Amino acid sequence: MMRRYDGRSPEQRAAGTTDAIAAARRGELVVVNADGAYVIITDAFSDRGVERIRTLKQRPDMSIPVFVGRPDTVDGISPMLGGAGRVARSLMAACWPGALTVIAQTQPTLAWNCTPNGTVAMRMPLHPWTLEIVRGIGPTATVPVHSHDAEPVTDVDAAEALLGDAVAVYLDGGPCLADGMSSVVDATGEHARLVRPGAFTLEYLRTVAPDLGE
């Protein structure tokens, strides 16, 4: 049965936090506010949850991005070596939590089913409730509620109307940020480069990491 919690109520927020973390660990799906849009999340190490996301999105081979709750969580996910890794770590230290996504190679021994192509897109969400949830789950698989060719879903009512009982828990984290689109840095090659500007511009990111390419 689907449950919904309102983050404006301290009691509902506490109950929703507990329920969402437990549901994700069971491989169920949860909807949260991820700054610029509402997203679907589950435990990244739950094969059941990851397959539910792929089934819902009708994309059986998709590589699924991951939220992390702390920068040091990245060490268990990606080796982040060389110059590209150093640039990416500098940017993560300056911009996380926030709208910066880093694409990197995965650890070869990583026991999950999120990244069939050996690379992973990682971000640390800014929204305080979502960040609390992610820290409770651990590495968290995440995909947008909206399809790739549609406008972002920016309120929980619209998310519920689209997904219904396919999601176990809806967390109403309020409206999304107007400028919450993530900037994307690719650190899979020899040199890190900005592949999509967003909340952080190339000019700003180069004040942190002058070697960042585009």
GROMACS .gro file of C-alpha atoms in nm:
model
  214
    1MET     CA    1   0.000   0.000   0.000
    2MET     CA    2   0.129   0.344  -0.097
    3ARG     CA    3   0.215   0.590   0.184
    4ARG     CA    4   0.268   0.967   0.167
    5TYR     CA    5   0.431   1.202   0.417
    6ASP     CA    6   0.439   1.581   0.442
    7GLY     CA    7   0.778   1.722   0.535
    8ARG     CA    8   0.623   2.033   0.689
    9SER     CA    9   0.503   1.823   0.982
   10PRO     CA   10   0.782   1.714   1.221
   11GLU     CA   11   0.588   1.401   1.310
   12GLN     CA   12   0.527   1.306   0.946
   13ARG     CA   13   0.884   1.388   0.852
   14ALA     CA   14   1.020   1.154   1.120
   15ALA     CA   15   0.779   0.877   1.024
   16GLY     CA   16   0.846   0.926   0.655
   17THR     CA   17   1.222   0.911   0.707
   18THR     CA   18   1.198   0.576   0.885
   19ASP     CA   19   0.951   0.434   0.633
   20ALA     CA   20   1.143   0.554   0.326
   21ILE     CA   21   1.477   0.412   0.440
   22ALA     CA   22   1.322   0.076   0.529
   23ALA     CA   23   1.126   0.061   0.202
   24ALA     CA   24   1.432   0.138  -0.010
   25ARG     CA   25   1.635  -0.128   0.168
   26ARG     CA   26   1.358  -0.379   0.088
   27GLY     CA   27   1.390  -0.291  -0.280
   28GLU     CA   28   1.077  -0.078  -0.292
   29LEU     CA   29   1.057   0.260  -0.466
   30VAL     CA   30   1.044   0.601  -0.297
   31VAL     CA   31   0.981   0.947  -0.447
   32VAL     CA   32   1.175   1.245  -0.307
   33ASN     CA   33   1.259   1.605  -0.393
   34ALA     CA   34   1.601   1.611  -0.559
   35ASP     CA   35   1.641   1.989  -0.581
   36GLY     CA   36   1.548   2.056  -0.946
   37ALA     CA   37   1.294   1.775  -0.987
   38TYR     CA   38   1.125   1.490  -0.804
   39VAL     CA   39   1.301   1.155  -0.849
   40ILE     CA   40   1.252   0.786  -0.777
   41ILE     CA   41   1.504   0.624  -0.545
   42THR     CA   42   1.588   0.283  -0.401
   43ASP     CA   43   1.888   0.108  -0.246
   44ALA     CA   44   2.160   0.092  -0.513
   45PHE     CA   45   2.264  -0.253  -0.386
   46SER     CA   46   1.912  -0.397  -0.411
   47ASP     CA   47   1.882  -0.595  -0.734
   48ARG     CA   48   1.507  -0.601  -0.675
   49GLY     CA   49   1.485  -0.224  -0.646
   50VAL     CA   50   1.710  -0.157  -0.945
   51GLU     CA   51   1.508  -0.393  -1.163
   52ARG     CA   52   1.186  -0.224  -1.049
   53ILE     CA   53   1.326   0.108  -1.168
   54ARG     CA   54   1.423  -0.039  -1.505
   55THR     CA   55   1.083  -0.202  -1.545
   56LEU     CA   56   0.904   0.120  -1.454
   57LYS     CA   57   1.114   0.315  -1.703
   58GLN     CA   58   1.087   0.036  -1.966
   59ARG     CA   59   1.465   0.050  -2.014
   60PRO     CA   60   1.609  -0.291  -1.919
   61ASP     CA   61   1.973  -0.199  -1.987
   62MET     CA   62   1.983   0.155  -1.851
   63SER     CA   63   2.272   0.271  -1.635
   64ILE     CA   64   2.127   0.421  -1.318
   65PRO     CA   65   2.276   0.729  -1.147
   66VAL     CA   66   2.353   0.720  -0.778
   67PHE     CA   67   2.311   0.961  -0.487
   68VAL     CA   68   2.570   0.959  -0.210
   69GLY     CA   69   2.525   1.100   0.138
   70ARG     CA   70   2.888   1.200   0.197
   71PRO     CA   71   3.186   1.270  -0.031
   72ASP     CA   72   3.391   0.986   0.117
   73THR     CA   73   3.124   0.737   0.003
   74VAL     CA   74   3.268   0.785  -0.345
   75ASP     CA   75   3.581   0.592  -0.244
   76GLY     CA   76   3.385   0.268  -0.231
   77ILE     CA   77   3.220   0.333  -0.568
   78SER     CA   78   3.494   0.470  -0.792
   79PRO     CA   79   3.877   0.467  -0.785
   80MET     CA   80   3.884   0.832  -0.904
   81LEU     CA   81   4.250   0.815  -1.008
   82GLY     CA   82   4.480   1.047  -1.201
   83GLY     CA   83   4.434   1.409  -1.295
   84ALA     CA   84   4.066   1.368  -1.377
   85GLY     CA   85   4.007   1.215  -1.034
   86ARG     CA   86   4.190   1.497  -0.858
   87VAL     CA   87   3.985   1.759  -1.042
   88ALA     CA   88   3.660   1.576  -0.967
   89ARG     CA   89   3.745   1.546  -0.596
   90SER     CA   90   3.821   1.919  -0.577
   91LEU     CA   91   3.486   1.999  -0.738
   92MET     CA   92   3.297   1.760  -0.510
   93ALA     CA   93   3.457   1.917  -0.203
   94ALA     CA   94   3.350   2.264  -0.319
   95CYS     CA   95   3.005   2.190  -0.462
   96TRP     CA   96   2.857   1.902  -0.261
   97PRO     CA   97   2.589   1.887  -0.143
   98GLY     CA   98   2.459   2.056  -0.453
   99ALA     CA   99   2.379   2.039  -0.822
  100LEU     CA  100   2.701   1.884  -0.950
  101THR     CA  101   2.703   1.536  -1.106
  102VAL     CA  102   3.033   1.356  -1.157
  103ILE     CA  103   3.064   1.066  -1.403
  104ALA     CA  104   3.344   0.823  -1.316
  105GLN     CA  105   3.461   0.467  -1.365
  106THR     CA  106   3.324   0.218  -1.113
  107GLN     CA  107   3.531  -0.005  -0.887
  108PRO     CA  108   3.578  -0.334  -1.075
  109THR     CA  109   3.468  -0.542  -0.775
  110LEU     CA  110   3.152  -0.341  -0.703
  111ALA     CA  111   2.868  -0.585  -0.631
  112TRP     CA  112   2.566  -0.407  -0.774
  113ASN     CA  113   2.358  -0.396  -1.090
  114CYS     CA  114   2.328  -0.019  -1.145
  115THR     CA  115   2.606   0.032  -1.399
  116PRO     CA  116   2.632  -0.228  -1.676
  117ASN     CA  117   2.867  -0.004  -1.876
  118GLY     CA  118   3.123   0.037  -1.594
  119THR     CA  119   3.066   0.408  -1.535
  120VAL     CA  120   2.848   0.581  -1.278
  121ALA     CA  121   2.698   0.928  -1.244
  122MET     CA  122   2.714   1.043  -0.879
  123ARG     CA  123   2.565   1.339  -0.695
  124MET     CA  124   2.508   1.449  -0.336
  125PRO     CA  125   2.161   1.609  -0.311
  126LEU     CA  126   2.116   1.947  -0.146
  127HIS     CA  127   1.760   1.903  -0.018
  128PRO     CA  128   1.803   1.836   0.358
  129TRP     CA  129   1.530   1.572   0.388
  130THR     CA  130   1.647   1.386   0.080
  131LEU     CA  131   2.006   1.401   0.203
  132GLU     CA  132   1.897   1.253   0.536
  133ILE     CA  133   1.720   0.970   0.354
  134VAL     CA  134   2.023   0.897   0.135
  135ARG     CA  135   2.254   0.890   0.435
  136GLY     CA  136   2.022   0.636   0.594
  137ILE     CA  137   2.011   0.415   0.286
  138GLY     CA  138   2.372   0.438   0.168
  139PRO     CA  139   2.447   0.462  -0.206
  140THR     CA  140   2.106   0.526  -0.360
  141ALA     CA  141   1.990   0.451  -0.714
  142THR     CA  142   1.798   0.745  -0.859
  143VAL     CA  143   1.610   0.831  -1.178
  144PRO     CA  144   1.380   1.125  -1.259
  145VAL     CA  145   1.006   1.081  -1.227
  146HIS     CA  146   0.966   1.241  -1.571
  147SER     CA  147   1.062   1.071  -1.896
  148HIS     CA  148   1.366   1.197  -2.084
  149ASP     CA  149   1.165   1.406  -2.331
  150ALA     CA  150   0.925   1.562  -2.077
  151GLU     CA  151   0.939   1.857  -1.842
  152PRO     CA  152   1.072   1.781  -1.491
  153VAL     CA  153   0.811   1.690  -1.230
  154THR     CA  154   0.845   1.959  -0.964
  155ASP     CA  155   0.575   1.868  -0.711
  156VAL     CA  156   0.476   1.548  -0.537
  157ASP     CA  157   0.112   1.559  -0.654
  158ALA     CA  158   0.222   1.532  -1.016
  159ALA     CA  159   0.461   1.250  -0.926
  160GLU     CA  160   0.185   1.055  -0.754
  161ALA     CA  161  -0.052   1.110  -1.047
  162LEU     CA  162   0.209   0.965  -1.285
  163LEU     CA  163   0.332   0.671  -1.079
  164GLY     CA  164   0.050   0.575  -0.841
  165ASP     CA  165   0.099   0.247  -0.656
  166ALA     CA  166   0.422   0.163  -0.842
  167VAL     CA  167   0.592   0.367  -0.569
  168ALA     CA  168   0.568   0.263  -0.204
  169VAL     CA  169   0.648   0.595  -0.035
  170TYR     CA  170   0.602   0.956  -0.146
  171LEU     CA  171   0.783   1.227   0.050
  172ASP     CA  172   0.642   1.577  -0.001
  173GLY     CA  173   0.954   1.789   0.022
  174GLY     CA  174   0.790   2.104  -0.110
  175PRO     CA  175   0.859   2.284  -0.438
  176CYS     CA  176   1.177   2.224  -0.634
  177LEU     CA  177   1.451   2.481  -0.688
  178ALA     CA  178   1.416   2.692  -1.000
  179ASP     CA  179   1.790   2.665  -1.076
  180GLY     CA  180   1.841   2.308  -0.959
  181MET     CA  181   1.955   2.147  -1.286
  182SER     CA  182   2.281   1.967  -1.224
  183SER     CA  183   2.607   2.055  -1.393
  184VAL     CA  184   2.773   1.737  -1.523
  185VAL     CA  185   3.147   1.668  -1.516
  186ASP     CA  186   3.293   1.365  -1.693
  187ALA     CA  187   3.596   1.226  -1.507
  188THR     CA  188   3.618   0.894  -1.693
  189GLY     CA  189   3.906   0.998  -1.920
  190GLU     CA  190   4.253   1.136  -1.870
  191HIS     CA  191   4.119   1.489  -1.817
  192ALA     CA  192   3.797   1.596  -1.645
  193ARG     CA  193   3.563   1.804  -1.857
  194LEU     CA  194   3.229   1.980  -1.818
  195VAL     CA  195   2.978   1.811  -2.046
  196ARG     CA  196   2.668   1.998  -1.933
  197PRO     CA  197   2.652   2.335  -1.755
  198GLY     CA  198   2.378   2.384  -1.500
  199ALA     CA  199   2.362   2.542  -1.157
  200PHE     CA  200   2.743   2.571  -1.164
  201THR     CA  201   2.896   2.749  -1.463
  202LEU     CA  202   3.226   2.657  -1.624
  203GLU     CA  203   3.369   2.988  -1.503
  204TYR     CA  204   3.283   2.911  -1.142
  205LEU     CA  205   3.403   2.551  -1.157
  206ARG     CA  206   3.738   2.667  -1.300
  207THR     CA  207   3.789   2.889  -0.997
  208VAL     CA  208   3.796   2.563  -0.801
  209ALA     CA  209   3.969   2.344  -1.061
  210PRO     CA  210   4.147   2.548  -1.331
  211ASP     CA  211   4.232   2.231  -1.527
  212LEU     CA  212   3.867   2.148  -1.594
  213GLY     CA  213   3.804   2.113  -1.967
  214GLU     CA  214   3.485   2.149  -2.171
   0.00000   0.00000   0.00000
